[in-house]
Amino acid sequence: MLARGVAFRLKAELPPEAKFLLEDFRLAVNNAIRAGLQARVTSRNALSKLVYKDFRKEHPNMYAQHLVSAFEVAGSVLKNCRRRLRRNCASRVPYVRRLMMKTENQAYKLDREYGIVDLPIRAWCHVKLELLVSDYHRRYLDDPSLTVGSLTLLPDRVVVVFRKEAPRPYLPESALSLDTNERSLDGVFVKDDEARAVKAVFPDIAIIQQRHHDRRKRLQKKKAHDRRTSKRLCRREGAREHHRIEYRLHQVANAVISFAEDRRSAVVLDDLRGIRPKWNKELNRRLSLWPRRKLHQIIEYKAQWRGIPVVKVDPRNSSRTCPICGRTRDSRMGAEFECECGWHLDRHINASLNLLQTAISRGMAGGLRFNPGAFQHDVMMILYDPVTGARSEPNGTSCVGAVT
Ligand SMILES: [Zn+2]
């Protein structure tokens, strides 16, 4: 089962009954957390056995299902806390401050045509929440293959989880192999006997990270006398950075995914798990900051949702092996890979050729075949470029705004 949370803004302010419910829910969660800590239990059922009766007395009007999901939320908070304690991280006694409420799909109704949530508060009291529905939301509401899962109510929005059976990945007719670098994804697109270089550039991600890093450094220095303010401001910087980067990662992933889907390609990526840290503090910081794992996760997740096969390949030696003769070169290299046999190519694209060959040799890309000799050096297909936001086709036509 795949799940995806979709956030809806509300048309009007939350009615007072719902506000009270949010507060009651928070109270119930915090009480359950306290009880769970004392009795050393974390599961929903154990919590339920422990405190349900007392809770019923304290909140005689609350809808029973909500109480059960309060136990569930408390249970997950307790589990997180326990995990932190096991890792010997300093952890305060957990306490939920944010107003939130979660409920399972049997406890609320969603009118998918009009976008109205019917939420029971207590016996004989329901509230209707009107959601703001855009085209993006319509895609989820109108898709009959999606079922509705849990709902999270927040003071200003509602998050509905949509679920679906994972579609079977198609049999690939072509392959898109991508090497992940600091400022771009570089690779090849292979179909039949043709192979072309492709590129998705995102130079701004590294720039944004550097800028926010510098800003945080400055803040810390300036507010060194006031830890609390410094912490608060840094957190705000961090949230901003996160949003800006996340947005760009999704744009890149969307471009890759729709390119692959249009051509029924398998996507080949380097498996980043085995990357070892290098003895260079500055480079290490940049590599660990640069969210390539995150980019891969987004690509894989979107691919799974649409049934696009993704293959992950161990990238060891991929940037210093010759795809023609198989010689492995010394690791010191410039931007160009050159081999004794006469083969030379952009280092990153060469790496993606090797990834593709590994994937094919292990039978991970269907029945696809590929001859590196057929590689065309002169044409570059741009998958994504933040300047235009467009994908340009090799024949010169470009589809502006096709990145959705
Ligand atoms: Zn060679």
PDB file of C-alpha atoms and ligand atoms in Angstrom, residues 321-327 329 337-344, ligand 1:
ATOM      1  CA  THR A 321      36.080   2.904 -15.162  1.00  0.00           C
ATOM      2  CA  CYS A 322      36.131   2.846 -18.925  1.00  0.00           C
ATOM      3  CA  PRO A 323      32.862   1.487 -20.293  1.00  0.00           C
ATOM      4  CA  ILE A 324      34.559   0.351 -23.533  1.00  0.00           C
ATOM      5  CA  CYS A 325      37.558  -1.634 -22.389  1.00  0.00           C
ATOM      6  CA  GLY A 326      36.824  -1.963 -18.668  1.00  0.00           C
ATOM      7  CA  ARG A 327      40.105  -0.515 -17.428  1.00  0.00           C
ATOM      8  CA  ARG A 329      41.893   4.447 -13.878  1.00  0.00           C
ATOM      9  CA  PHE A 337      37.436  10.973 -18.325  1.00  0.00           C
ATOM     10  CA  GLU A 338      40.191   9.724 -20.609  1.00  0.00           C
ATOM     11  CA  CYS A 339      41.230   6.148 -21.195  1.00  0.00           C
ATOM     12  CA  GLU A 340      44.293   4.594 -22.781  1.00  0.00           C
ATOM     13  CA  CYS A 341      42.050   2.992 -25.387  1.00  0.00           C
ATOM     14  CA  GLY A 342      41.135   6.419 -26.709  1.00  0.00           C
ATOM     15  CA  TRP A 343      37.697   6.756 -25.083  1.00  0.00           C
ATOM     16  CA  HIS A 344      37.054  10.141 -23.539  1.00  0.00           C
TER      17      HIS A 344
HETATM   18 ZN    ZN B   1      39.162   2.239 -22.292  1.00  0.00          ZN
END
